Amino acid sequence: MKKETFTFAALGAALLAVAGCASTPSSSDLDREAAAVMKASFRDQGIAKTDRLNQDLGQAACSSDKPPSDAVAQQVMDQARAAVKWPAGGQYIGDWREGEKLAQNGRGMTWTDASAAAKDNGGSCYNCHQIGKAEISYGTIGPSLYNYGKNRGVTDVAAPTAQPIVEYTWMKIWNGKTYNACSNMPRFGHMGLLDEKQIANVMALLLDPKSPVNQ
Amino acid sequence: MADPMRIRAQAAGDKTTVRVLMSHEMETGQRKDSAGKPIPAWFIQEVTTAHNGKTVMTAQWGPSVAKNPFLQFNVKGAKAGDKITVSWVDNKGDKRTDEATVS
Amino acid sequence: MTKQRFTLAAAAVLALAATNAAWAQKSAADGIAEYRKMLEDGNPAELFEAKGAELWVTKRGPKNVSLAQCDLGKGPGVVKGAFVELPRYFADTKKVQDLESRLVSCMEMLQGFNAAEIAKTPFGRGEMANVTAMATWIAAESRGMRFNLPQGHAEENHSYEIGKRAFFYRGGPMDFSCASCHSVDGQRIRLQDLPNLTKNPGDGIGFAAWPAYRVSNGQMWSMQLRLNDCFRQQRFPYPGFGSEATVALGTYMGVNAKGAESIAPAIKR
Amino acid sequence: MQTRREMLAHSATVAGLLATAGLLPQTALAAWPQAAFEAKTMADAAKALGGGAPAPSGDVTITGPDIAENGAVVPVGAATTLPGVKQLLLLVEKNPSVLAAVFNVTDAVEANFNTRVKMGQSSNVYAVAMMADGKVLYAQKEIKVTLGGCGG
């Protein structure tokens, strides 16, 4: 995973150049100042270092109450799509039971966590999505994923007809910015939050006809 | 010494509703600290309540009563101006007594 | 992957996004509402409120004086109504300050405490616990009043603009900003309602509810601790106590909450 | 009156003893019914307090929410209108020890108590009335404990 870091000044210039952004000088002064205030207000703690404040193109482009221009958004999506890694040996689908555990688990990557390794992270899926019917404590920031595979006609995850939705789902989990430049969903694969095997398990939770999600 | 309790005693008709908040950790003894060492149980074991000096109710608690405990009960016949006293003792022998006037 | 495939799949997603979202939600929401109502009567925040009231009038610190002359923005010693006008600009420190950073300044200027030492103290410990207790009491003294932060001073307006940018600032391994969870009406994380903090989210909601007693850990949470844990969950690095970004966020949320009735100190999950 | 320092020293000693003994804390009170508080079932707890076999009763009331937003604080209440009630108990079926609280009833108070308990998971909670004649009557209610917040 490679993180491209932009200085705030460079970003401002990029936005002006690419988007023809109409921000007034005083507003971009404030942007610059706010970035400096952020840097000055935080310190390292455990695994959470201040370099987490360095923004890549997508983070910087989606850091205001206005969406980025179509051109910038397209650039973010193109970069995201180009960087998607497909599973080794085409192993898209793992164990839905493990996927459910990951979906329930909201831990990982905070300054109170000892390790930033994928194996120590959860997927936090229920924080934002309805998934399995049995879990009533689910969030609504993302769409409901109940019957995700069933509603998309997946009766056999290995069938050629299922391949488009399988690949689409992998991309969404690997990096949701592939379809929406300012998606609220973490880039689980791209940022190393989950490894391929873990993602395959979450895939199984959503797509496996035997998963309770599709019952 | 433990922090004071908050006691509200309100008369309505021929009874007084008493609501008490106590400042206490109520540690279960089941938890571990960040170093993995068990945190010893520490909880209120006995609560005694009195109306104008006469004991009206006692209670025994275990560690599964919630932290900073809340207790509500109704004293028959208590009226405005009467005194309600609440005392507790925890398993370390620490204790606390506070008093409120019925309003 | 072809472009066409994206489009097909995206259409399939859109078609399904709206279904199934409503079932089982209503009864759970009703249950949670009932639970919250049952907890309202007997909020342990009262214990901290009482402690804070006592601390305010107690002679303490190297100079052994009380905080009775502390100026929270409405003149020395005026507590009532101060909470719903903070953060604001203070001429003596030449800074916009929130309730907690202002309290620490008073403790330094009047009582002789070391402000930097207090700022470094973990939440819930030592003088930091005392700051939280006093903030709880000071907030309670404005219960029922409506937020009305001053924006007359250039620094106050500046703080708002910085706070707005801090609110939308994305970063960290999960790309979160405050706005990721708090810029749309009616959303939840798990079963917890998420206030839209880009506007007045309503009486006693969001900025108008903190400090609050957290039942999940039995701790009294000030706004500084609320923000601190938001940033932890945002997977950001550690925000300094009273740092400019945290105070500016307070200004942003507080100004947006104009007219909202304060119920602080509240009780929260 | 003990000073704060003495109290802390005393507490530290007790904590040390507990840590080495590895036992439930020694009780500072002879009256604290240790066996009842160590019971794993409602029947065992009732027995430890000198009662018979528990039987369900419509005259005993358990109050609580259907769903708890957090298991650390769950408001519950026990009440009965039956004459001759000696004690009211609150129990949580799936806690490591089921008994949470014992309230000793006198003529000077109503047999109606509210407090808040911790619940490790979704569980039945019971209100139990220990009667003067040795009968044990109970009411039960299921309370769901939900996972909340960001979970991190």
XYZ file of C-alpha atoms in Angstrom:
739
model
C 0.000 0.000 0.000
C 1.406 3.330 -0.967
C 0.082 6.518 0.505
C 0.492 9.626 -1.538
C 0.988 12.624 0.613
C 0.172 16.093 -0.534
C 1.055 19.265 1.244
C -1.905 21.465 1.751
C -0.494 24.183 -0.497
C -0.031 21.660 -3.285
C -3.582 20.479 -2.834
C -4.918 24.011 -3.041
C -3.009 24.496 -6.249
C -4.210 21.163 -7.605
C -7.819 21.995 -6.880
C -7.488 25.378 -8.539
C -5.774 23.920 -11.546
C -7.907 20.841 -12.027
C -11.263 22.023 -10.865
C -11.150 25.708 -11.495
C -12.135 25.995 -7.877
C -13.602 29.379 -7.050
C -12.335 29.650 -3.503
C -11.380 33.165 -2.452
C -7.838 33.878 -1.296
C -8.987 34.305 2.279
C -10.736 30.954 2.211
C -7.647 29.161 0.951
C -5.602 31.033 3.554
C -7.966 29.584 6.135
C -7.613 26.136 4.574
C -3.864 26.375 4.928
C -4.139 27.682 8.450
C -6.602 24.973 9.456
C -4.201 22.316 8.193
C -1.456 23.866 10.312
C -3.787 23.986 13.321
C -4.539 20.273 12.867
C -0.849 19.429 12.774
C -0.162 21.527 15.869
C -3.105 20.136 17.854
C -2.314 16.424 17.709
C 0.546 14.275 18.941
C 1.672 10.665 18.547
C 0.035 8.149 20.832
C 0.775 4.448 20.527
C 0.274 3.244 16.963
C -1.581 6.462 16.052
C 1.155 8.787 14.810
C 0.694 12.317 13.527
C 1.499 11.162 9.974
C -2.118 9.977 9.923
C -2.988 13.638 9.347
C -1.120 13.666 6.028
C -3.847 13.493 3.417
C -3.783 11.633 0.131
C -5.619 12.955 -2.922
C -8.992 11.468 -2.001
C -8.870 12.486 1.640
C -7.948 16.058 0.749
C -10.541 16.249 -2.027
C -13.323 15.135 0.357
C -12.436 17.396 3.294
C -15.000 20.141 2.921
C -18.751 20.589 2.934
C -18.598 20.780 -0.865
C -17.969 17.708 -3.014
C -14.910 17.777 -5.268
C -15.274 18.639 -8.953
C -16.197 15.811 -11.317
C -12.669 15.833 -12.682
C -11.037 15.415 -9.284
C -13.594 12.789 -8.272
C -12.856 10.861 -11.447
C -9.143 11.048 -10.720
C -9.712 9.635 -7.229
C -11.848 6.779 -8.599
C -9.398 6.015 -11.396
C -6.509 5.820 -8.948
C -8.547 3.581 -6.681
C -9.518 1.193 -9.472
C -5.981 0.982 -10.785
C -4.723 -0.053 -7.354
C -7.223 -2.837 -6.577
C -5.536 -6.144 -5.808
C -7.459 -9.268 -6.696
C -7.311 -12.304 -4.419
C -4.524 -14.793 -4.993
C -5.778 -17.838 -6.893
C -9.210 -16.257 -7.330
C -10.138 -17.047 -3.711
C -12.961 -14.533 -3.421
C -15.150 -16.455 -1.017
C -14.128 -17.624 2.464
C -16.076 -18.666 5.566
C -19.199 -16.641 6.380
C -18.930 -17.544 10.083
C -15.588 -15.800 10.276
C -17.060 -12.996 8.208
C -19.849 -12.498 10.760
C -17.261 -12.220 13.539
C -15.371 -9.592 11.558
C -18.623 -7.738 10.803
C -19.417 -7.597 14.537
C -15.912 -6.543 15.555
C -15.384 -2.773 15.587
C -11.889 -2.870 16.974
C -8.545 -1.904 15.572
C -6.224 0.955 14.564
C -6.944 3.268 17.517
C -4.241 4.580 19.814
C -5.401 2.096 22.465
C -4.779 -0.859 20.141
C -1.376 -2.478 20.487
C -0.974 -3.528 16.865
C -1.994 -2.192 13.467
C -1.820 -5.655 11.877
C -4.866 -6.754 9.897
C -5.276 -9.829 12.097
C -5.988 -7.554 15.065
C -8.671 -5.551 13.255
C -12.381 -6.012 12.817
C -14.494 -4.940 9.879
C -16.876 -2.699 11.895
C -19.592 -3.597 9.338
C -22.561 -3.521 11.729
C -21.551 -0.026 12.837
C -23.011 1.257 9.565
C -24.954 -1.577 7.884
C -27.776 -3.954 8.612
C -26.424 -7.395 7.664
C -27.602 -10.538 9.469
C -31.221 -10.507 10.584
C -30.389 -11.673 14.110
C -28.371 -8.561 14.959
C -30.762 -5.759 15.830
C -28.011 -3.337 16.817
C -26.883 -2.058 13.434
C -26.106 1.344 11.988
C -27.712 3.150 9.068
C -24.870 5.188 7.596
C -24.557 2.594 4.834
C -27.349 0.712 3.029
C -28.843 -2.497 4.404
C -26.914 -5.552 3.243
C -29.509 -8.064 4.415
C -30.153 -10.608 1.621
C -27.251 -9.024 -0.264
C -26.446 -12.107 -2.366
C -29.997 -13.399 -2.623
C -31.345 -10.094 -3.900
C -28.682 -10.119 -6.583
C -29.615 -13.600 -7.692
C -26.487 -15.317 -6.437
C -27.286 -19.015 -6.021
C -23.764 -20.286 -6.624
C -20.821 -18.018 -5.942
C -18.636 -20.027 -8.346
C -21.055 -19.696 -11.286
C -19.911 -17.453 -14.147
C -23.141 -15.470 -13.850
C -22.180 -14.515 -10.297
C -18.719 -13.325 -11.302
C -19.619 -9.665 -11.968
C -21.251 -9.169 -8.580
C -18.464 -11.082 -6.849
C -15.823 -8.845 -8.418
C -17.855 -5.707 -7.782
C -18.254 -6.606 -4.115
C -14.547 -7.323 -3.784
C -13.744 -3.898 -5.208
C -16.188 -2.148 -2.876
C -14.627 -3.775 0.163
C -11.061 -3.406 -1.099
C -11.572 0.280 -1.828
C -15.007 1.891 -1.810
C -13.557 4.948 -3.532
C -13.575 2.883 -6.742
C -17.217 3.863 -7.207
C -17.630 6.923 -5.012
C -14.711 9.288 -4.556
C -15.967 10.473 -1.181
C -17.419 7.191 0.063
C -17.651 7.033 3.850
C -16.521 3.418 3.836
C -12.956 2.653 4.898
C -10.705 1.196 2.181
C -10.276 -2.152 3.871
C -7.898 -3.755 1.398
C -6.121 -0.679 0.096
C -5.241 0.592 3.568
C -4.325 -2.833 4.914
C -7.153 -2.838 7.455
C -8.134 -6.391 6.494
C -6.092 -8.978 4.604
C -7.276 -10.963 1.566
C -8.449 -13.878 3.658
C -10.463 -11.663 5.985
C -12.058 -9.875 3.042
C -12.939 -13.257 1.530
C -14.687 -14.130 4.794
C -16.714 -10.911 4.714
C -17.467 -11.658 1.038
C -18.843 -15.054 2.102
C -21.056 -13.417 4.725
C -22.611 -11.248 2.005
C -22.689 -13.635 -0.965
C -22.666 -17.250 0.183
C -26.191 -18.661 -0.231
C -25.613 -20.574 3.030
C -24.841 -17.381 4.968
C -27.681 -16.288 7.268
C -27.597 -12.991 5.404
C -29.149 -14.768 2.418
C -31.672 -16.904 4.263
C -13.285 8.845 52.411
C -15.976 8.280 49.856
C -17.736 11.166 48.154
C -21.150 12.212 49.506
C -24.392 10.606 48.341
C -27.173 12.547 46.679
C -30.477 11.881 48.403
C -33.822 13.238 47.269
C -36.847 12.529 49.443
C -40.198 13.784 48.237
C -43.473 13.401 50.070
C -46.623 12.654 48.075
C -49.774 11.736 49.961
C -49.020 9.341 52.814
C -45.641 8.204 51.544
C -42.253 9.588 50.634
C -40.294 8.493 47.595
C -36.569 8.353 48.299
C -34.038 8.377 45.455
C -30.386 7.856 46.275
C -27.234 8.073 44.184
C -24.072 6.678 45.763
C -20.528 7.306 44.587
C -18.871 3.889 44.345
C -16.834 1.881 41.842
C -18.769 -1.392 42.378
C -15.861 -3.363 40.931
C -16.951 -6.914 40.130
C -13.660 -8.735 40.677
C -14.084 -10.259 37.205
C -12.132 -7.632 35.295
C -8.431 -7.381 34.555
C -6.316 -4.254 34.366
C -4.253 -3.301 31.309
C -1.369 -5.418 32.600
C -3.654 -8.474 32.804
C -3.832 -8.491 36.604
C -7.272 -9.167 38.101
C -8.864 -6.068 39.619
C -10.097 -7.054 43.084
C -13.799 -6.895 43.819
C -14.818 -3.702 45.603
C -18.501 -3.100 46.175
C -21.127 -1.896 48.589
C -22.394 -4.851 50.622
C -24.958 -3.376 52.932
C -27.277 -0.403 52.752
C -29.264 0.838 55.750
C -31.979 3.466 55.568
C -33.640 5.210 58.472
C -36.627 7.520 58.921
C -36.149 9.977 61.795
C -33.471 7.699 63.222
C -35.471 4.450 63.034
C -34.258 1.819 60.572
C -36.911 1.191 57.918
C -35.067 -0.908 55.342
C -31.810 -2.722 54.906
C -30.384 -4.268 51.775
C -27.492 -6.545 50.890
C -25.863 -6.064 47.524
C -23.485 -8.056 45.375
C -20.963 -6.764 42.860
C -23.457 -6.824 39.988
C -25.210 -3.695 41.197
C -24.142 -0.984 38.721
C -21.331 1.514 39.337
C -22.415 4.691 41.160
C -25.518 2.880 42.437
C -29.039 4.203 42.274
C -31.691 3.133 44.788
C -35.350 4.097 44.943
C -37.878 3.095 47.591
C -40.977 4.456 49.334
C -41.227 5.178 53.051
C -44.740 4.950 54.476
C -45.916 7.828 56.633
C -42.866 10.055 56.118
C -43.781 13.731 55.647
C -42.129 17.025 54.774
C -39.457 18.008 57.298
C -38.732 14.404 58.355
C -35.166 13.117 58.167
C -34.131 10.272 55.893
C -30.712 8.753 56.530
C -28.879 6.395 54.196
C -25.712 4.505 55.110
C -23.575 2.012 53.232
C -20.658 -0.253 54.042
C -18.453 -1.822 51.385
C -16.428 -5.032 51.414
C -13.290 -3.123 52.386
C -15.036 -1.703 55.425
C -15.274 1.796 53.968
C -18.541 3.487 54.880
C -20.576 6.578 54.307
C -23.704 8.096 55.866
C -25.721 11.001 54.486
C -28.988 12.611 55.467
C -31.744 14.456 53.634
C -34.853 16.309 54.681
C -38.148 15.260 53.133
C -39.571 17.997 50.927
C -12.757 -4.850 -15.421
C -14.797 -2.989 -17.965
C -16.579 0.229 -17.455
C -19.875 -1.403 -18.363
C -19.592 -3.873 -15.558
C -19.273 -1.074 -13.018
C -22.434 0.508 -14.272
C -24.486 -2.670 -14.185
C -23.368 -3.564 -10.719
C -23.899 -0.039 -9.454
C -27.453 -0.098 -10.758
C -28.100 -3.349 -8.960
C -26.903 -1.788 -5.712
C -29.070 1.273 -6.092
C -32.151 -0.815 -6.752
C -31.709 -2.640 -3.481
C -30.474 0.034 -1.162
C -33.917 1.064 -0.029
C -35.400 -2.314 0.861
C -35.236 -4.008 4.219
C -33.979 -0.954 6.008
C -37.031 -0.465 8.139
C -37.888 -3.825 9.660
C -36.970 -4.700 13.209
C -35.791 -1.160 13.676
C -38.873 0.343 15.170
C -39.218 -1.998 18.119
C -35.506 -1.724 18.897
C -35.683 2.059 18.774
C -38.726 2.039 21.069
C -36.914 -0.236 23.487
C -33.876 1.999 23.600
C -36.053 5.073 24.122
C -37.745 3.336 27.051
C -34.348 2.406 28.514
C -33.085 5.980 28.245
C -36.218 7.323 29.891
C -35.801 4.940 32.819
C -32.262 6.198 33.383
C -33.127 9.890 33.331
C -34.393 9.851 36.875
C -31.218 9.488 38.866
C -28.348 10.613 36.673
C -25.032 9.967 38.474
C -23.778 13.208 36.876
C -25.371 14.757 39.983
C -22.566 13.278 42.060
C -19.985 15.097 39.920
C -22.082 18.263 39.872
C -22.077 18.362 43.668
C -18.326 17.812 43.766
C -17.775 20.592 41.212
C -19.917 23.084 43.132
C -17.845 22.386 46.239
C -14.519 22.711 44.387
C -15.490 26.087 42.914
C -15.808 27.723 46.333
C -12.975 25.858 48.044
C -9.685 27.667 48.668
C -7.129 25.577 46.797
C -3.834 25.628 44.950
C -0.485 27.236 45.825
C -2.219 30.587 46.401
C -4.980 29.012 48.496
C -7.858 30.925 46.968
C -11.200 29.876 45.508
C -12.337 30.332 41.920
C -15.091 32.734 42.972
C -13.430 35.502 40.913
C -12.944 33.370 37.786
C -14.297 35.116 34.693
C -16.047 32.607 32.452
C -16.957 35.342 29.996
C -19.807 37.112 31.768
C -17.677 38.858 34.379
C -15.762 37.664 37.453
C -17.714 35.056 39.395
C -20.705 34.915 37.033
C -21.521 31.257 36.417
C -25.157 31.204 35.367
C -25.453 31.465 31.602
C -21.700 31.224 30.991
C -21.845 27.677 29.621
C -24.183 28.454 26.719
C -21.833 31.227 25.508
C -18.641 29.163 25.366
C -16.205 28.902 23.613
C -15.582 32.674 23.383
C -12.677 35.137 23.186
C -10.892 36.171 26.383
C -8.803 39.351 26.353
C -6.576 38.310 29.263
C -5.341 35.154 27.548
C -5.813 36.622 24.026
C -7.416 33.349 22.994
C -10.742 31.766 22.212
C -11.267 29.253 25.019
C -13.786 26.546 25.785
C -15.135 25.901 29.259
C -12.405 23.498 30.263
C -9.417 25.408 28.908
C -10.859 28.551 30.517
C -11.189 26.785 33.864
C -7.559 25.707 33.679
C -6.529 29.317 32.919
C -8.458 30.469 36.005
C -6.794 27.766 38.078
C -3.415 29.032 36.917
C -4.072 32.769 37.161
C -6.030 32.767 40.414
C -4.921 29.672 42.292
C -1.357 29.297 41.039
C -1.752 25.815 39.526
C 0.474 24.865 36.596
C -1.821 24.863 33.547
C 0.544 22.804 31.396
C 0.727 20.128 34.088
C -3.073 19.939 34.321
C -3.392 19.720 30.531
C -1.052 16.721 30.553
C -2.985 14.894 33.286
C -5.098 11.985 32.007
C -8.881 12.373 32.154
C -10.376 11.207 35.432
C -7.184 11.794 37.421
C -5.951 14.465 39.787
C -6.766 18.049 38.886
C -8.169 16.939 35.511
C -10.952 15.106 37.363
C -11.585 18.326 39.275
C -11.802 20.322 36.032
C -14.390 17.827 34.738
C -16.422 18.042 37.948
C -16.418 21.854 37.859
C -17.332 21.842 34.156
C -20.252 19.550 35.040
C -21.496 21.934 37.702
C -20.996 25.037 35.550
C -22.942 23.375 32.707
C -25.723 22.428 35.116
C -26.028 26.083 36.189
C -27.140 26.864 32.601
C -29.541 23.939 32.288
C -32.587 24.941 30.273
C -30.869 27.959 28.719
C -30.282 28.258 24.970
C -26.948 28.297 23.199
C -25.923 31.701 21.992
C -22.190 31.879 21.373
C -20.787 35.350 20.709
C -19.320 35.837 17.220
C -18.623 39.554 17.483
C -14.861 39.314 17.925
C -12.748 38.550 14.845
C -11.022 35.736 16.735
C -14.393 34.122 17.489
C -15.337 34.144 13.835
C -11.898 32.851 12.937
C -12.267 30.014 15.435
C -15.544 29.026 13.767
C -13.911 28.917 10.323
C -11.006 26.811 11.587
C -13.428 24.546 13.456
C -15.500 24.027 10.325
C -12.412 22.892 8.429
C -11.314 20.644 11.289
C -14.807 19.107 11.262
C -14.518 18.078 7.612
C -10.826 17.106 7.769
C -10.428 13.523 6.570
C -7.432 11.478 7.563
C -6.147 8.339 9.212
C -6.298 4.739 8.030
C -10.119 4.784 7.798
C -10.480 8.170 6.019
C -12.853 9.463 8.674
C -13.696 13.050 9.519
C -16.188 14.303 12.124
C -18.485 14.804 9.139
C -18.366 11.087 8.243
C -20.843 10.438 11.058
C -22.250 13.860 11.950
C -23.285 15.699 8.785
C -26.547 13.956 7.848
C -29.881 13.806 9.711
C -31.298 10.599 11.101
C -28.338 8.235 10.899
C -27.099 5.798 13.518
C -23.992 3.872 14.495
C -25.316 0.561 15.798
C -28.390 1.755 17.736
C -26.934 5.139 18.689
C -28.438 8.167 16.997
C -25.899 10.447 15.358
C -26.688 14.148 15.630
C -26.107 16.292 12.555
C -23.664 18.803 13.998
C -23.427 20.995 10.900
C -26.607 22.725 12.088
C -28.757 23.009 15.209
C -29.606 19.335 15.805
C -32.345 20.189 18.310
C -32.767 20.857 22.026
C -30.520 18.790 24.257
C -28.881 16.972 21.356
C -25.197 16.923 20.455
C -23.294 19.945 21.777
C -26.235 20.745 24.081
C -25.932 17.411 25.969
C -22.302 17.333 27.110
C -20.792 16.995 29.727
C -22.588 13.678 30.143
C -22.374 10.635 32.396
C -21.413 7.583 30.346
C -23.139 4.478 31.652
C -20.880 2.197 29.587
C -17.878 2.990 31.755
C -19.368 4.938 34.657
C -17.309 8.004 33.845
C -18.202 11.657 33.653
C -17.288 12.852 30.156
C -16.565 16.503 29.479
C -16.664 17.917 25.928
C -12.868 17.659 25.742
C -13.049 13.950 26.571
C -15.987 13.498 24.190
C -13.872 14.969 21.374
C -10.821 13.005 22.480
C -12.686 9.715 22.159
C -14.278 10.752 18.860
C -10.768 11.252 17.485
C -9.684 7.914 18.947
C -12.548 6.171 17.148
C -11.761 8.234 14.071
C -8.322 6.538 14.220
C -6.629 9.928 14.448
C -3.565 10.712 16.570
C -4.092 12.148 20.053
C -5.611 15.641 20.359
C -4.007 17.852 22.972
C -6.287 18.940 25.841
C -7.565 22.418 25.030
C -5.679 22.417 21.713
C -6.769 24.931 19.080
C -8.441 22.290 16.900
C -10.587 21.002 19.797
C -11.600 24.496 20.926
C -12.358 25.510 17.321
C -14.554 22.422 16.935
C -16.386 23.544 20.068
C -16.908 26.963 18.521
C -18.183 25.390 15.279
C -20.616 23.048 17.023
C -21.644 25.669 19.570
C -22.386 28.372 17.004
C -24.293 25.845 14.884
C -26.318 24.890 17.966
C -27.577 28.471 18.380
C -31.005 28.349 20.012
C -30.683 24.751 21.202
C -31.673 24.237 24.830
C -28.920 22.821 27.037
C -29.759 19.705 29.049
C -26.162 19.181 30.202
C -25.110 17.279 32.176
C -26.941 14.472 30.358
C -26.743 10.699 30.690
C -25.495 8.692 27.726
C -24.836 5.127 26.768
C -12.457 9.396 61.786
C -9.852 7.947 59.491
C -7.773 10.244 57.363
C -7.726 9.728 53.630
C -4.172 8.378 53.886
C -5.120 5.809 56.533
C -8.118 4.768 54.481
C -5.998 4.276 51.392
C -3.442 2.307 53.386
C -6.215 0.140 54.783
C -7.710 -0.401 51.350
C -4.344 -1.348 49.924
C -3.873 -3.936 52.660
C -7.265 -5.485 52.045
C -6.671 -5.526 48.308
C -3.338 -7.211 48.881
C -4.924 -9.892 51.038
C -7.578 -10.514 48.427
C -5.038 -10.758 45.670
C -3.008 -13.376 47.516
C -5.998 -15.345 48.717
C -7.632 -15.276 45.282
C -11.055 -15.517 46.865
C -14.221 -13.538 46.920
C -13.624 -10.675 49.290
C -13.947 -11.393 52.957
C -17.063 -9.697 54.094
C -16.885 -6.803 56.453
C -20.373 -7.768 57.589
C -21.461 -10.935 59.269
C -24.968 -10.410 57.876
C -23.893 -10.513 54.226
C -25.184 -13.834 52.854
C -22.104 -15.005 51.006
C -23.513 -18.383 49.934
C -26.525 -16.695 48.323
C -24.280 -14.255 46.463
C -22.170 -17.134 45.147
C -25.190 -19.112 43.899
C -25.367 -19.918 40.187
C -29.146 -20.407 39.979
C -32.240 -18.738 41.390
C -33.157 -21.947 43.243
C -29.744 -22.132 44.923
C -29.860 -18.473 45.906
C -33.353 -18.891 47.393
C -32.232 -21.993 49.247
C -29.173 -20.230 50.655
C -31.520 -17.584 52.050
C -33.675 -20.244 53.733
C -36.497 -20.432 51.185
C -38.153 -23.304 49.359
C -38.476 -24.034 45.653
C -39.281 -20.932 43.593
C -42.704 -20.749 41.928
C -43.925 -18.178 39.409
C -46.458 -15.693 40.707
C -48.592 -12.980 39.175
C -48.412 -11.045 42.436
C -44.736 -10.314 42.028
C -43.621 -7.641 39.561
C -40.340 -7.237 37.740
C -39.773 -3.963 35.908
C -37.065 -3.184 33.390
C -36.580 -2.177 29.777
C -37.003 -4.682 26.921
C -33.648 -3.585 25.544
C -30.666 -2.158 27.390
C -28.498 0.175 25.371
C -25.643 -0.863 27.608
C -25.318 -3.820 29.959
C -23.250 -1.823 32.454
C -26.351 -0.035 33.747
C -29.739 -1.715 33.491
C -32.610 -0.208 35.485
C -34.669 -2.917 37.215
C -37.270 -3.027 39.936
C -38.902 -5.630 42.171
C -42.297 -5.217 43.829
C -45.151 -7.167 45.353
C -48.470 -6.369 46.963
C -48.569 -9.661 48.894
C -48.715 -9.414 52.678
C -46.084 -11.375 54.555
C -43.186 -10.620 52.246
C -39.888 -10.724 54.091
C -37.402 -9.979 51.351
C -37.397 -8.964 47.702
C -34.513 -10.141 45.532
C -33.231 -9.125 42.116
C -31.380 -11.725 40.066
C -29.796 -11.902 36.620
C -29.879 -15.434 35.217
C -26.748 -15.287 33.082
C -24.453 -13.304 35.375
C -21.524 -15.256 36.918
C -23.370 -15.040 40.240
C -27.105 -14.689 39.779
C -28.040 -12.699 42.876
C -27.663 -8.923 42.518
C -29.517 -7.495 45.504
C -31.541 -8.420 48.599
C -33.990 -5.891 50.047
C -35.294 -6.581 53.548
C -38.875 -5.403 53.814
C -40.403 -3.864 56.963
C -43.852 -2.416 57.672
C -42.370 1.062 57.322
C -41.606 0.733 53.597
C -43.466 -0.439 50.521
C -42.298 -3.742 49.049
C -41.151 -1.900 45.936
C -37.490 -1.218 45.151
C -35.678 0.073 42.106
C -31.988 -0.079 41.376
C -29.650 -0.693 38.435
C -27.703 -3.839 37.702
C -24.937 -4.960 35.377
C -25.685 -7.584 32.765
C -22.925 -9.369 30.884
C -25.299 -10.448 28.106
C -28.980 -10.702 27.189
C -30.688 -12.642 29.969
C -33.775 -13.252 32.041
C -33.972 -11.116 35.145
C -36.025 -12.180 38.142
C -37.814 -10.454 40.974
C -38.195 -12.914 43.832
C -40.380 -12.498 46.910
C -39.201 -14.451 49.953
C -42.331 -14.974 52.064
C -42.524 -15.300 55.844
C -43.965 -18.811 55.432
C -40.911 -19.967 53.443
C -42.593 -19.723 50.040
C -40.521 -18.290 47.205
C -42.459 -16.504 44.454
C -40.998 -14.929 41.366
C -41.630 -12.987 38.185
C -39.300 -12.919 35.215
C -38.555 -10.695 32.267
C -36.132 -11.012 29.377
C -33.857 -8.050 28.806
C -31.822 -7.816 25.621
C -28.404 -6.247 25.970
C -27.224 -4.623 22.745
C -23.762 -3.865 21.471
C -23.437 -0.175 20.991
C -21.228 2.604 19.741
C -18.295 2.177 17.427
C -17.156 -0.875 19.362
C -13.512 0.134 19.288
